Coordinates of C-alpha atoms in Angstrom, one line a residue:
X1 CA -0.1 0.2 -0.1
X2 CA 0.9 3.7 -0.6
X3 CA 0.1 4.3 3.1
X4 CA -2.5 6.5 2.3
X5 CA -5.5 6.2 4.8
X6 CA -8.5 5.8 2.0
X7 CA -6.6 4.8 -1.1
X8 CA -7.0 1.2 -1.6
X9 CA -4.3 0.2 -4.2
X10 CA -0.5 -0.7 -3.7
X11 CA 0.8 2.1 -5.9
X12 CA -0.3 4.9 -8.1
X13 CA -0.5 5.3 -11.6
X14 CA 1.8 7.9 -13.1
X15 CA -0.7 10.6 -13.9
X16 CA -3.1 9.3 -10.8
X17 CA -0.3 10.6 -8.5
X18 CA -0.5 13.9 -10.0
X19 CA -4.3 14.1 -9.8
X20 CA -4.4 12.8 -6.1
X21 CA -1.9 15.5 -5.0
X22 CA -3.7 18.2 -6.6
X23 CA -7.1 17.2 -5.6
X24 CA -6.0 16.6 -2.0
X25 CA -5.0 20.1 -2.1
X26 CA -8.0 21.6 -3.5
X27 CA -10.4 19.9 -1.3
X28 CA -8.2 21.1 2.0
X29 CA -8.9 24.6 0.5
X30 CA -12.6 23.9 -0.1
X31 CA -11.9 24.2 -4.0
X32 CA -13.8 22.9 -6.9
X33 CA -11.5 20.6 -9.1
X34 CA -12.1 19.9 -13.1
X35 CA -9.9 17.1 -14.0
X36 CA -9.6 15.5 -17.6
X37 CA -7.7 12.2 -17.4
X38 CA -8.3 9.5 -20.2
X39 CA -10.1 6.3 -19.3
X40 CA -8.0 3.8 -17.3
X41 CA -6.0 6.6 -15.6
X42 CA -7.7 6.2 -12.3
X43 CA -10.0 9.1 -11.7
X44 CA -12.9 7.2 -9.7
X45 CA -10.5 5.9 -7.2
X46 CA -8.9 9.2 -6.5
X47 CA -12.0 11.2 -6.4
X48 CA -13.5 8.8 -4.3
X49 CA -10.9 8.1 -1.7
X50 CA -10.0 11.8 -1.0
X51 CA -13.6 12.7 -1.1
X52 CA -14.6 10.1 1.6
X53 CA -11.6 10.9 3.8
X54 CA -12.5 14.6 3.7
X55 CA -16.2 13.8 4.4
X56 CA -15.2 11.6 7.3
X57 CA -13.1 14.5 9.0
X58 CA -15.5 17.3 8.2
X59 CA -18.8 15.7 8.7
X60 CA -20.0 15.7 5.2
X61 CA -21.4 13.2 2.8
X62 CA -20.2 12.5 -0.9
X63 CA -22.6 12.2 -4.1
X64 CA -21.6 10.7 -7.1
X65 CA -23.5 11.4 -10.2
X66 CA -23.3 9.5 -13.3
X67 CA -25.3 10.1 -16.6
X68 CA -26.7 6.8 -16.7
X69 CA -27.4 4.1 -14.1
X70 CA -25.4 1.6 -16.0
X71 CA -22.4 3.7 -14.9
X72 CA -22.8 2.9 -11.3
X73 CA -20.7 -0.1 -11.4
X74 CA -17.4 1.7 -11.4
X75 CA -18.2 3.9 -8.2
X76 CA -19.7 0.8 -6.5
X77 CA -16.7 -1.4 -7.1
X78 CA -14.1 1.2 -6.0
X79 CA -16.3 2.2 -2.8
X80 CA -16.5 -1.7 -1.7
X81 CA -12.5 -2.1 -2.4
X82 CA -11.8 1.3 -0.5
X83 CA -14.0 -0.2 2.5
X84 CA -12.6 -3.6 2.4
X85 CA -8.9 -2.9 2.1
X86 CA -8.9 0.1 4.1
X87 CA -10.9 -1.4 6.8
X88 CA -13.6 1.4 6.8
X89 CA -17.3 1.3 8.2
X90 CA -18.7 3.1 5.6
X91 CA -22.1 2.5 3.9
X92 CA -23.2 3.5 0.5
X93 CA -26.7 4.0 -1.1
X94 CA -27.6 3.8 -4.8
X95 CA -30.6 5.4 -6.6
X96 CA -32.1 4.7 -9.8
X97 CA -35.0 6.1 -11.2
X98 CA -38.1 5.5 -9.0
X99 CA -39.8 3.6 -11.8
X100 CA -36.8 1.0 -12.5
X101 CA -36.7 0.4 -8.6
X102 CA -40.5 -0.4 -8.4
X103 CA -41.3 -4.0 -7.6
X104 CA -44.7 -3.6 -9.0
X105 CA -43.8 -2.2 -12.5
X106 CA -40.2 -3.3 -12.9
X107 CA -39.2 -3.9 -16.5
X108 CA -42.6 -2.4 -18.1
X109 CA -42.6 1.3 -19.7
X110 CA -45.5 2.8 -18.0
X111 CA -45.8 6.5 -19.5
X112 CA -48.0 7.4 -16.5
X113 CA -46.0 5.7 -13.7
X114 CA -45.0 8.8 -11.6
X115 CA -49.0 9.9 -11.4
X116 CA -49.8 6.1 -10.8
X117 CA -47.3 6.2 -8.2
X118 CA -48.3 9.3 -6.5
X119 CA -52.3 8.0 -6.6
X120 CA -51.4 4.7 -5.1
X121 CA -49.8 6.3 -2.1
X122 CA -52.6 8.6 -1.5
X123 CA -55.6 6.0 -1.9
X124 CA -53.1 3.7 0.3
X125 CA -53.3 0.9 -2.3
X126 CA -49.6 0.3 -2.6
X127 CA -48.7 -2.5 0.0
X128 CA -44.8 -1.8 -0.7
X129 CA -45.3 1.8 0.7
X130 CA -48.1 1.1 3.4
X131 CA -45.5 -1.4 4.7
X132 CA -42.9 1.5 5.7
X133 CA -45.1 2.4 8.5
X134 CA -43.7 -1.0 10.1
X135 CA -40.4 0.6 11.4
X136 CA -39.2 -2.6 12.9
X137 CA -39.3 -4.3 9.4
X138 CA -37.7 -1.4 7.5
X139 CA -34.8 -1.4 10.2
X140 CA -34.4 -5.2 9.9
X141 CA -34.1 -5.1 6.0
X142 CA -31.6 -1.9 6.2
X143 CA -29.5 -4.0 8.9
X144 CA -29.5 -6.8 6.4
X145 CA -28.2 -4.6 3.4
X146 CA -25.7 -3.1 5.7
X147 CA -24.2 -6.4 6.5
X148 CA -24.1 -7.4 2.8
X149 CA -22.2 -4.2 2.2
X150 CA -20.1 -5.1 5.1
X151 CA -18.8 -8.3 3.5
X152 CA -18.1 -7.4 -0.3
X153 CA -16.1 -10.6 -0.4
X154 CA -19.2 -12.6 0.2
X155 CA -21.5 -10.3 -1.9
X156 CA -23.1 -12.2 -5.1
X157 CA -21.6 -11.0 -8.1
X158 CA -24.5 -9.2 -9.4
X159 CA -24.6 -6.9 -6.3
X160 CA -21.1 -5.9 -6.6
X161 CA -21.8 -4.3 -9.9
X162 CA -25.3 -2.9 -9.2
X163 CA -26.2 -1.9 -5.4
X164 CA -29.6 -1.1 -6.1
X165 CA -30.1 -4.7 -7.2
X166 CA -29.2 -5.6 -3.5
X167 CA -31.7 -2.9 -2.4
X168 CA -34.5 -4.1 -4.6
X169 CA -34.4 -7.7 -3.9
X170 CA -34.2 -7.3 -0.1
X171 CA -37.1 -4.8 -0.4
X172 CA -39.0 -6.8 -2.3
X173 CA -39.0 -10.0 -0.4
X174 CA -40.1 -8.1 2.7
X175 CA -42.6 -6.1 0.7
X176 CA -41.1 -2.8 1.0
X177 CA -40.5 0.1 -1.5
X178 CA -36.9 -0.3 -2.8
X179 CA -36.7 3.5 -3.6
X180 CA -37.9 4.5 -0.3
X181 CA -35.3 2.0 1.5
X182 CA -32.5 3.3 -0.7
X183 CA -33.7 7.0 0.9
X184 CA -33.6 5.5 4.4
X185 CA -30.1 3.8 3.6
X186 CA -28.9 7.1 2.3
X187 CA -29.4 8.8 5.8
X188 CA -26.8 6.5 7.3
X189 CA -24.3 6.5 4.1
X190 CA -21.5 8.6 3.7
X191 CA -21.7 8.0 -0.2
X192 CA -24.6 8.5 -2.3
X193 CA -24.7 7.3 -6.1
X194 CA -27.5 8.6 -8.6
X195 CA -28.0 10.2 -11.8
X196 CA -27.3 13.6 -13.1
X197 CA -31.2 14.4 -12.6
X198 CA -31.2 13.9 -8.9
X199 CA -29.1 16.8 -8.1
X200 CA -29.3 19.0 -11.5
X201 CA -33.5 18.1 -12.1
X202 CA -36.7 19.6 -10.8
X203 CA -36.6 17.5 -7.7
X204 CA -33.3 18.2 -6.1
X205 CA -34.6 19.4 -2.8
X206 CA -36.7 15.9 -2.4
X207 CA -33.3 14.2 -3.1
X208 CA -31.0 16.3 -0.8
X209 CA -33.9 15.7 1.8
X210 CA -33.1 12.0 1.8
X211 CA -29.5 12.4 1.7
X212 CA -30.0 14.3 5.1
X213 CA -27.4 17.2 4.0
X214 CA -27.6 20.8 2.7
X215 CA -25.5 21.5 -0.4
X216 CA -22.7 23.2 1.7
X217 CA -22.4 19.9 3.5
X218 CA -21.8 18.0 0.2
X219 CA -18.7 16.9 -1.7
X220 CA -20.3 16.3 -5.4
X221 CA -18.5 14.2 -7.7
X222 CA -19.6 14.2 -11.3
X223 CA -18.3 11.5 -13.8
X224 CA -18.6 12.1 -17.5
X225 CA -19.2 15.7 -16.8
X226 CA -18.7 16.7 -20.3
X227 CA -22.3 15.3 -20.9
X228 CA -23.7 17.5 -18.1
X229 CA -24.4 20.6 -20.1
X230 CA -26.3 19.1 -22.6
X231 CA -28.5 17.1 -20.0
X232 CA -29.3 20.2 -18.4
X233 CA -30.2 22.3 -21.6
X234 CA -32.4 19.1 -22.3
X235 CA -33.9 18.9 -18.8
X236 CA -34.7 22.5 -18.5
X237 CA -36.2 23.3 -22.1
X238 CA -40.0 23.1 -22.8
X239 CA -41.9 22.3 -26.2
X240 CA -45.6 22.8 -27.1
X241 CA -46.7 20.6 -30.3
X242 CA -49.8 20.0 -32.4
X243 CA -49.9 16.8 -31.3
X244 CA -49.9 17.7 -27.3
X245 CA -52.7 19.9 -27.8
X246 CA -54.6 17.4 -29.7
X247 CA -53.9 14.6 -27.4
X248 CA -54.9 17.2 -24.3
X249 CA -58.3 17.6 -26.3
X250 CA -58.9 13.8 -26.8
X251 CA -57.8 13.2 -22.9
X252 CA -60.0 15.9 -21.6
X253 CA -63.0 14.5 -23.7
X254 CA -62.5 11.1 -22.2
X255 CA -62.2 12.7 -18.6
X256 CA -65.5 14.7 -18.9
X257 CA -67.7 11.6 -18.8
X258 CA -66.1 10.7 -15.3
X259 CA -66.4 14.2 -13.6
X260 CA -68.9 15.4 -11.1
X261 CA -71.7 17.7 -11.8
X262 CA -69.7 20.4 -9.9
X263 CA -66.6 19.7 -11.9
X264 CA -68.6 19.8 -15.5
X265 CA -68.7 23.5 -15.8
X266 CA -64.9 23.7 -15.1
X267 CA -64.3 21.1 -17.7
X268 CA -66.3 22.8 -20.4
X269 CA -64.2 25.8 -19.7
X270 CA -60.8 23.9 -19.8
X271 CA -62.0 22.2 -23.1
X272 CA -63.2 25.5 -24.7
X273 CA -59.6 27.2 -23.8
X274 CA -57.9 24.1 -25.2
X275 CA -60.0 24.8 -28.4
X276 CA -58.7 28.2 -28.6
X277 CA -55.4 27.3 -27.9
X278 CA -55.2 25.0 -30.9
X279 CA -56.6 27.8 -33.4
X280 CA -54.4 30.5 -32.0
X281 CA -51.4 27.9 -32.2
X282 CA -52.1 27.3 -36.0
X283 CA -52.9 30.7 -36.7
X284 CA -49.3 31.6 -35.1
X285 CA -47.5 28.9 -36.7
X286 CA -48.9 29.5 -40.3
X287 CA -48.2 33.2 -40.1
X288 CA -44.8 32.9 -38.7
X289 CA -43.0 29.8 -40.5
X290 CA -42.0 30.2 -43.9
X291 CA -39.3 27.6 -44.0
X292 CA -38.2 24.7 -42.0
X293 CA -37.6 26.8 -38.9
X294 CA -37.7 30.3 -37.4
X295 CA -36.8 32.2 -34.7
X296 CA -39.9 33.7 -32.9
X297 CA -40.4 36.3 -29.8
X298 CA -42.3 35.8 -27.0
X299 CA -44.9 38.7 -27.9
X300 CA -45.6 37.3 -31.5
X301 CA -47.4 34.2 -29.9
X302 CA -48.7 36.1 -26.9
X303 CA -50.1 38.6 -29.3
X304 CA -52.2 35.9 -31.0
X305 CA -53.3 34.2 -27.5
X306 CA -54.4 37.3 -26.0
X307 CA -57.1 37.4 -28.9
X308 CA -58.7 34.3 -27.4
X309 CA -58.2 34.3 -23.8
X310 CA -56.4 36.1 -20.7
X311 CA -53.1 34.2 -20.3
X312 CA -52.5 34.1 -16.8
X313 CA -56.1 33.0 -16.1
X314 CA -55.3 30.3 -18.7
X315 CA -52.4 29.3 -17.3
X316 CA -54.0 28.7 -14.0
X317 CA -56.9 26.9 -15.5
X318 CA -54.5 24.4 -17.0
X319 CA -52.7 23.9 -14.0
X320 CA -55.8 22.8 -12.2
X321 CA -57.1 20.6 -14.9
X322 CA -53.7 18.8 -15.2
X323 CA -53.7 18.3 -11.3
X324 CA -57.2 16.8 -11.6
X325 CA -56.0 14.5 -14.3
X326 CA -52.9 13.4 -12.3
X327 CA -54.9 12.6 -9.4
X328 CA -56.3 9.8 -11.3
X329 CA -53.1 8.4 -12.0
X330 CA -52.5 9.5 -15.7
X331 CA -50.1 11.6 -17.2
X332 CA -51.0 15.1 -18.3
X333 CA -49.3 16.8 -21.1
X334 CA -47.1 19.8 -19.9
X335 CA -49.2 22.5 -21.6
X336 CA -49.6 24.5 -18.8
X337 CA -46.0 24.2 -17.9
X338 CA -45.1 25.2 -21.3
X339 CA -47.2 28.5 -21.2
X340 CA -45.8 29.4 -17.7
X341 CA -42.4 29.0 -19.0
X342 CA -42.8 30.8 -22.1
X343 CA -44.2 33.7 -20.6
X344 CA -41.2 34.3 -18.5
X345 CA -38.2 36.6 -19.7
X346 CA -35.3 34.4 -20.0
X347 CA -32.3 36.0 -21.9
X348 CA -30.5 32.9 -22.0
X349 CA -33.3 30.7 -23.9
X350 CA -34.0 30.5 -27.5
X351 CA -37.4 30.5 -28.8
X352 CA -37.7 28.5 -32.2
X353 CA -40.6 27.4 -34.1
X354 CA -40.2 24.3 -36.5
X355 CA -41.9 21.4 -38.0
X356 CA -41.3 17.8 -37.1
X357 CA -43.1 14.8 -38.8
X358 CA -46.0 17.0 -39.9
X359 CA -46.5 18.7 -36.4
X360 CA -45.7 22.0 -35.5
X361 CA -43.3 22.5 -32.8
X362 CA -42.7 25.6 -30.4
X363 CA -39.5 25.3 -28.4
X364 CA -38.4 27.4 -25.5
X365 CA -34.7 26.0 -25.2
X366 CA -32.2 26.4 -22.4
X367 CA -29.0 27.6 -24.2
X368 CA -26.9 28.3 -20.9
X369 CA -26.5 25.2 -18.6
X370 CA -24.9 27.7 -16.1
X371 CA -27.9 29.5 -15.2
X372 CA -28.8 26.1 -13.4
X373 CA -25.5 24.7 -12.9
X374 CA -24.0 27.4 -10.8
X375 CA -26.7 27.8 -8.4
X376 CA -25.8 24.1 -7.2
X377 CA -22.2 23.7 -7.8
X378 CA -21.1 26.9 -6.2
X379 CA -23.3 26.2 -3.0
X380 CA -21.4 22.7 -2.5
X381 CA -18.6 22.4 0.0
X382 CA -16.9 21.1 -3.2
X383 CA -17.5 19.6 -6.5
X384 CA -15.3 17.4 -8.6
X385 CA -16.1 17.3 -12.4
X386 CA -14.4 14.6 -14.1
X387 CA -14.1 12.8 -17.6
X388 CA -11.9 11.3 -20.1
X389 CA -13.0 13.8 -22.6
X390 CA -13.2 17.1 -20.4
X391 CA -10.9 19.0 -22.9
X392 CA -10.4 21.9 -22.7
X393 CA -11.2 22.1 -19.0
X394 CA -11.7 25.8 -18.8
X395 CA -14.6 25.7 -21.3
X396 CA -16.4 23.3 -18.9
X397 CA -15.6 25.6 -15.9
X398 CA -17.6 28.4 -18.2
X399 CA -20.3 25.8 -19.3
X400 CA -21.4 25.1 -15.7
X401 CA -20.6 28.6 -14.2
X402 CA -17.9 27.3 -11.9
X403 CA -16.7 30.0 -9.6
X404 CA -13.3 30.7 -11.1
X405 CA -12.1 32.2 -7.4
X406 CA -12.4 28.7 -6.1
X407 CA -11.9 26.3 -8.8
X408 CA -8.5 24.4 -9.7
X409 CA -8.2 22.6 -13.2
X410 CA -6.0 19.9 -14.3
X411 CA -5.3 18.4 -17.5
X412 CA -3.5 15.1 -17.8
X413 CA -2.3 12.8 -20.6
X414 CA -2.6 9.2 -20.7
X415 CA 0.7 7.5 -18.7
X416 CA 3.3 6.1 -21.2
X417 CA 4.1 4.2 -18.4
X418 CA 0.8 2.6 -17.5
X419 CA -0.3 2.6 -21.1
X420 CA 2.6 1.8 -23.2
X421 CA 2.6 3.6 -26.6
X422 CA 3.4 0.6 -28.5
X423 CA 0.1 -1.0 -27.7
X424 CA -1.9 1.2 -29.7
X425 CA -1.6 2.7 -33.4
X426 CA -3.3 6.1 -33.8
X427 CA -3.9 7.2 -37.4
X428 CA -5.2 10.3 -39.0
X429 CA -5.9 9.9 -42.4
X430 CA -6.0 13.1 -44.4
X431 CA -7.0 12.2 -47.8
X432 CA -10.8 11.7 -46.9
X433 CA -13.4 14.1 -45.1
X434 CA -17.1 13.8 -44.4
X435 CA -17.4 17.9 -45.0
X436 CA -20.7 18.3 -46.7
X437 CA -19.1 20.0 -50.0
X438 CA -16.6 16.9 -50.4
X439 CA -18.4 14.1 -48.9
X440 CA -20.2 12.7 -52.3
X441 CA -16.6 12.3 -54.0
X442 CA -15.2 10.4 -50.6
X443 CA -17.9 8.1 -50.0
X444 CA -16.3 5.2 -51.9
X445 CA -12.6 5.8 -50.6
X446 CA -14.1 6.1 -47.0
X447 CA -15.8 2.9 -47.3
X448 CA -12.4 1.1 -48.9
X449 CA -10.3 2.4 -45.9
X450 CA -12.9 1.2 -43.3
X451 CA -13.3 -2.0 -44.8
X452 CA -9.6 -2.5 -45.1
X453 CA -8.8 -1.8 -41.5
X454 CA -11.6 -4.0 -40.2
X455 CA -10.6 -6.9 -42.5
X456 CA -7.0 -6.7 -41.6
X457 CA -7.6 -6.3 -37.7
X458 CA -7.7 -9.8 -36.0
X459 CA -11.0 -9.4 -33.5
X460 CA -13.8 -7.2 -32.9
X461 CA -14.0 -3.6 -34.1
X462 CA -16.8 -0.6 -33.6
X463 CA -17.0 2.0 -36.6
X464 CA -18.3 5.4 -35.4
X465 CA -20.3 7.6 -38.2
X466 CA -21.4 11.3 -37.8
X467 CA -24.9 10.1 -38.9
X468 CA -27.3 6.9 -39.9
X469 CA -27.6 8.3 -43.4
X470 CA -24.0 8.3 -43.8
X471 CA -23.5 4.9 -42.3
X472 CA -25.9 3.3 -44.0
X473 CA -24.7 4.2 -47.6
X474 CA -21.0 3.1 -46.6
X475 CA -22.2 -0.4 -45.2
X476 CA -23.8 -0.9 -48.3
X477 CA -20.5 -0.8 -50.3
X478 CA -18.2 -2.5 -47.8
X479 CA -17.6 -6.3 -48.1
X480 CA -16.7 -7.2 -44.4
X481 CA -15.5 -10.6 -43.3
X482 CA -16.9 -10.5 -39.9
X483 CA -20.4 -10.6 -38.4
X484 CA -21.8 -7.1 -38.8
X485 CA -24.0 -5.5 -36.6
X486 CA -26.0 -2.1 -36.8
X487 CA -26.8 0.4 -34.1
X488 CA -30.5 1.8 -34.2
X489 CA -31.6 4.9 -33.0
X490 CA -33.9 3.3 -30.3
X491 CA -32.1 -0.1 -29.1
X492 CA -33.5 -2.1 -26.2
X493 CA -31.6 -3.3 -23.6
X494 CA -31.8 -6.7 -24.6
X495 CA -30.6 -5.5 -28.2
X496 CA -27.5 -3.7 -26.6
X497 CA -26.7 -6.8 -24.6
X498 CA -26.8 -9.2 -27.7
X499 CA -24.5 -6.6 -29.5
X500 CA -21.8 -6.8 -26.7
X501 CA -22.1 -10.6 -26.5
X502 CA -21.1 -10.9 -30.2
X503 CA -18.4 -8.1 -29.8
X504 CA -17.0 -10.5 -27.2
X505 CA -16.9 -13.2 -29.6
X506 CA -15.9 -11.5 -33.0
X507 CA -17.8 -9.2 -34.9
X508 CA -18.1 -5.5 -36.1
X509 CA -20.5 -2.8 -34.8
X510 CA -21.4 0.2 -37.1
X511 CA -22.6 2.6 -34.8
X512 CA -23.3 6.6 -34.5
X513 CA -21.2 9.1 -32.7
X514 CA -23.0 10.5 -29.7
X515 CA -24.9 7.1 -29.7
X516 CA -25.5 4.9 -27.0
X517 CA -22.5 2.9 -27.8
X518 CA -20.2 5.9 -28.2
X519 CA -20.0 6.1 -24.4
X520 CA -20.2 3.9 -21.4
X521 CA -18.9 0.6 -23.2
X522 CA -16.4 -0.9 -21.1
X523 CA -14.7 -4.2 -22.8
X524 CA -11.2 -4.6 -22.0
X525 CA -9.2 -6.9 -24.1
X526 CA -12.4 -7.4 -26.6
X527 CA -12.0 -4.6 -29.2
X528 CA -9.1 -4.3 -31.3
X529 CA -10.0 -1.4 -33.5
X530 CA -12.0 2.0 -33.2
X531 CA -12.6 3.8 -36.5
X532 CA -14.0 7.3 -36.0
X533 CA -15.4 8.2 -39.6
X534 CA -15.9 12.0 -39.9
X535 CA -16.5 14.7 -37.5
X536 CA -19.6 14.7 -35.6
X537 CA -20.4 18.4 -36.1
X538 CA -24.1 19.2 -35.4
X539 CA -25.9 20.3 -38.2
X540 CA -26.0 23.8 -39.0
X541 CA -29.6 24.6 -37.5
X542 CA -31.1 27.6 -36.1
X543 CA -30.4 26.2 -32.6
X544 CA -26.4 25.8 -33.4
X545 CA -26.6 29.3 -34.9
X546 CA -28.3 30.7 -31.9
X547 CA -26.3 28.9 -29.4
X548 CA -23.0 30.6 -31.0
X549 CA -24.4 33.9 -31.0
X550 CA -25.2 33.5 -27.4
X551 CA -21.8 32.5 -26.5
X552 CA -20.1 35.4 -28.6
X553 CA -22.1 38.0 -26.9
X554 CA -21.4 36.2 -23.3
X555 CA -17.7 36.1 -23.7
X556 CA -17.1 38.9 -26.1
X557 CA -15.5 36.6 -28.9
X558 CA -17.0 35.0 -32.0
X559 CA -14.2 32.2 -31.9
X560 CA -15.6 31.4 -28.5
X561 CA -18.8 31.3 -29.5
X562 CA -18.1 29.0 -32.3
X563 CA -15.7 26.8 -30.2
X564 CA -18.3 26.7 -27.4
X565 CA -21.3 26.0 -29.5
X566 CA -20.1 23.3 -31.8
X567 CA -16.3 22.6 -31.9
X568 CA -15.6 21.5 -28.3
X569 CA -18.8 19.3 -28.3
X570 CA -17.9 17.5 -31.8
X571 CA -14.2 16.8 -31.2
X572 CA -15.1 15.4 -27.4
X573 CA -17.7 13.1 -28.9
X574 CA -15.1 11.6 -31.2
X575 CA -12.5 11.6 -28.3
X576 CA -15.3 9.3 -26.3
X577 CA -15.9 7.3 -29.1
X578 CA -12.1 6.4 -29.7
X579 CA -11.8 5.7 -26.0
X580 CA -13.7 2.7 -26.0
X581 CA -10.4 0.9 -27.1
X582 CA -7.6 1.3 -24.3
X583 CA -9.2 0.4 -21.2
X584 CA -6.2 -1.1 -19.5
X585 CA -2.5 -1.1 -19.8
X586 CA -2.7 -4.6 -21.5
X587 CA -5.3 -3.5 -24.1
X588 CA -3.8 -3.5 -27.8
X589 CA -5.3 -2.0 -30.8
X590 CA -5.8 0.6 -33.6
X591 CA -7.5 4.0 -33.4
X592 CA -8.4 5.4 -36.8
X593 CA -9.5 8.8 -37.4
X594 CA -10.8 9.5 -40.9
X595 CA -10.9 12.9 -41.6
X596 CA -8.4 15.5 -42.3
X597 CA -10.3 18.3 -40.5
X598 CA -8.8 16.9 -36.9
X599 CA -5.4 17.8 -38.1
X600 CA -6.1 20.8 -40.4
X601 CA -8.4 22.9 -38.5
X602 CA -6.7 24.5 -35.6
X603 CA -9.4 24.4 -33.1
X604 CA -9.9 20.8 -33.5
X605 CA -6.4 19.9 -33.5
X606 CA -6.0 21.9 -29.8
X607 CA -8.8 20.1 -28.4
X608 CA -7.2 16.6 -29.2
X609 CA -5.8 14.8 -26.0
X610 CA -1.9 15.2 -25.9
X611 CA -1.5 11.4 -26.5
X612 CA -3.2 11.6 -30.0
X613 CA -1.4 14.9 -31.1
X614 CA 2.2 13.5 -29.8
X615 CA 1.9 9.8 -31.1
X616 CA -0.3 10.1 -34.4
X617 CA 0.6 8.6 -37.6
X618 CA -0.4 11.2 -40.3
X619 CA -1.5 8.8 -43.3
X620 CA -3.2 8.9 -46.7
X621 CA -3.9 5.1 -46.4
X622 CA -4.2 3.5 -42.9
X623 CA -4.2 0.1 -44.2
X624 CA -0.3 -0.9 -44.7
X625 CA 0.2 0.9 -41.1
X626 CA -2.4 -1.5 -39.8
X627 CA -1.0 -4.5 -41.4
X628 CA 2.4 -3.8 -40.1
X629 CA 0.9 -3.0 -36.6
X630 CA -0.7 -6.5 -36.6
X631 CA 2.5 -8.2 -37.8
X632 CA 1.0 -9.0 -41.4
X633 CA 3.9 -7.8 -43.2

């Protein structure tokens, strides 16, 4: 052991030691810490060991957030190792979504779940919730879960990767609500593992109440932190569509038949207002949408709405009606929420009108996640934001509104000692590009190079494309000698598992950058090649333009506007995908970037990690280099 109280390994990795020393100083000074360290560098062990030590010494708690609950595995593994190796008597609680943890509906996709849950508790029809009043039973179950956590070497394998399954199984066996048991366990735990939305969502106060600490008493660890800005944007944006209005009218007509006489008059007024909203919305859309999309202003829509009804009164009626619907266990469409949000003056939001699949869509879109994130992050004892693609780190401090006066930042390369250079071949093919003006002439050459790399690589490979459309065109041309799998926009968990099983044998997976397979796939020793085709630049739509303008104005630079709006997200999506290959020091394989823009566009090149910039091979045909790497010539 290196002699550190909470560090569970006999020695540091090279870059890990630097990160440990810098983070230790930051936490001692109650500073936030942003860390870029490639996958396999030991980020999780560093963040957890120092956070747990600081939490114990100062009476705090640590909350570890991931972008998806599938990513809880790593912090759970590290926590159990720290607990066992260091002889610590700590506990951990793990949260997924309430629906995922519901024993009555687990595995089902129930659109109205949260309304059904609320109604079942109100009407006392959920046995799992009713039994929580048996405090002796609750304490007995929590004691059993703690005993299991106290003996990690005896834990069933599935529980070592997913503690919510442990909580779920013990709770269900005793007819108790697993989500609530996680909450009770959190009160006695030094570490709570959850998803982004638990802290950066609308129900943050409820979650922190379960944790039993205020933000100033929390060390917040955010893994895959480069994903947080977009997640916040999506969570705090609102939409109104033709479908929502029509569906609300149909729903209201169904509900009308089950109302009391006293409610009928109110409901008729609600239906009339919905009809007026439909008329006003169609009038507004037809008047203001001349092409595919248009920037609109609050007053443009409100002027038309005011011809039909008083807006503030209507918002109140819609909220009341939606509450009646939710009280029956059904989900109401968020029309009231949209209108209330739309009626606010928010300079950091964009208002866009467009058509999607024949439906008019009016968006009120969050441009600046810092408006939300800064109000949380800067109230914590300290926040640790980390990722293998958090580069440049200063940009993410700006994206999320970190207080720069109490923020430390560190960007580290992959350690040469821990990840030998000779184990990987990184090529940049400058003979091709997916740039729209040259794409058509490049299709066949791209297909030839992808095919050559795969067919000359012994083992499984993943190819990432910037779009499904380009992927499908190139897939039709290639003649691959391995089982070929195609990513779908909406893959089920079973389909995802089947694809991983196939890769563990030998297969090639053709996916999409920023898709589910470009993150969170951890297959050490399995993958032998990662090919990134093109640069995943977001299509030049109105949202991207407005986002660029917003950041240009906020930071007083057009270059920063373009950098923050689309260049950094594009390159980091590619970096994340490429990071699926080298997961341990024993992994060996080829990383091939097929687009000259990675090197020729200065901002792109500057964002690339040091290990890619310093050890790259610039090629016009990667196939001979791949063959040589694998010893074929």
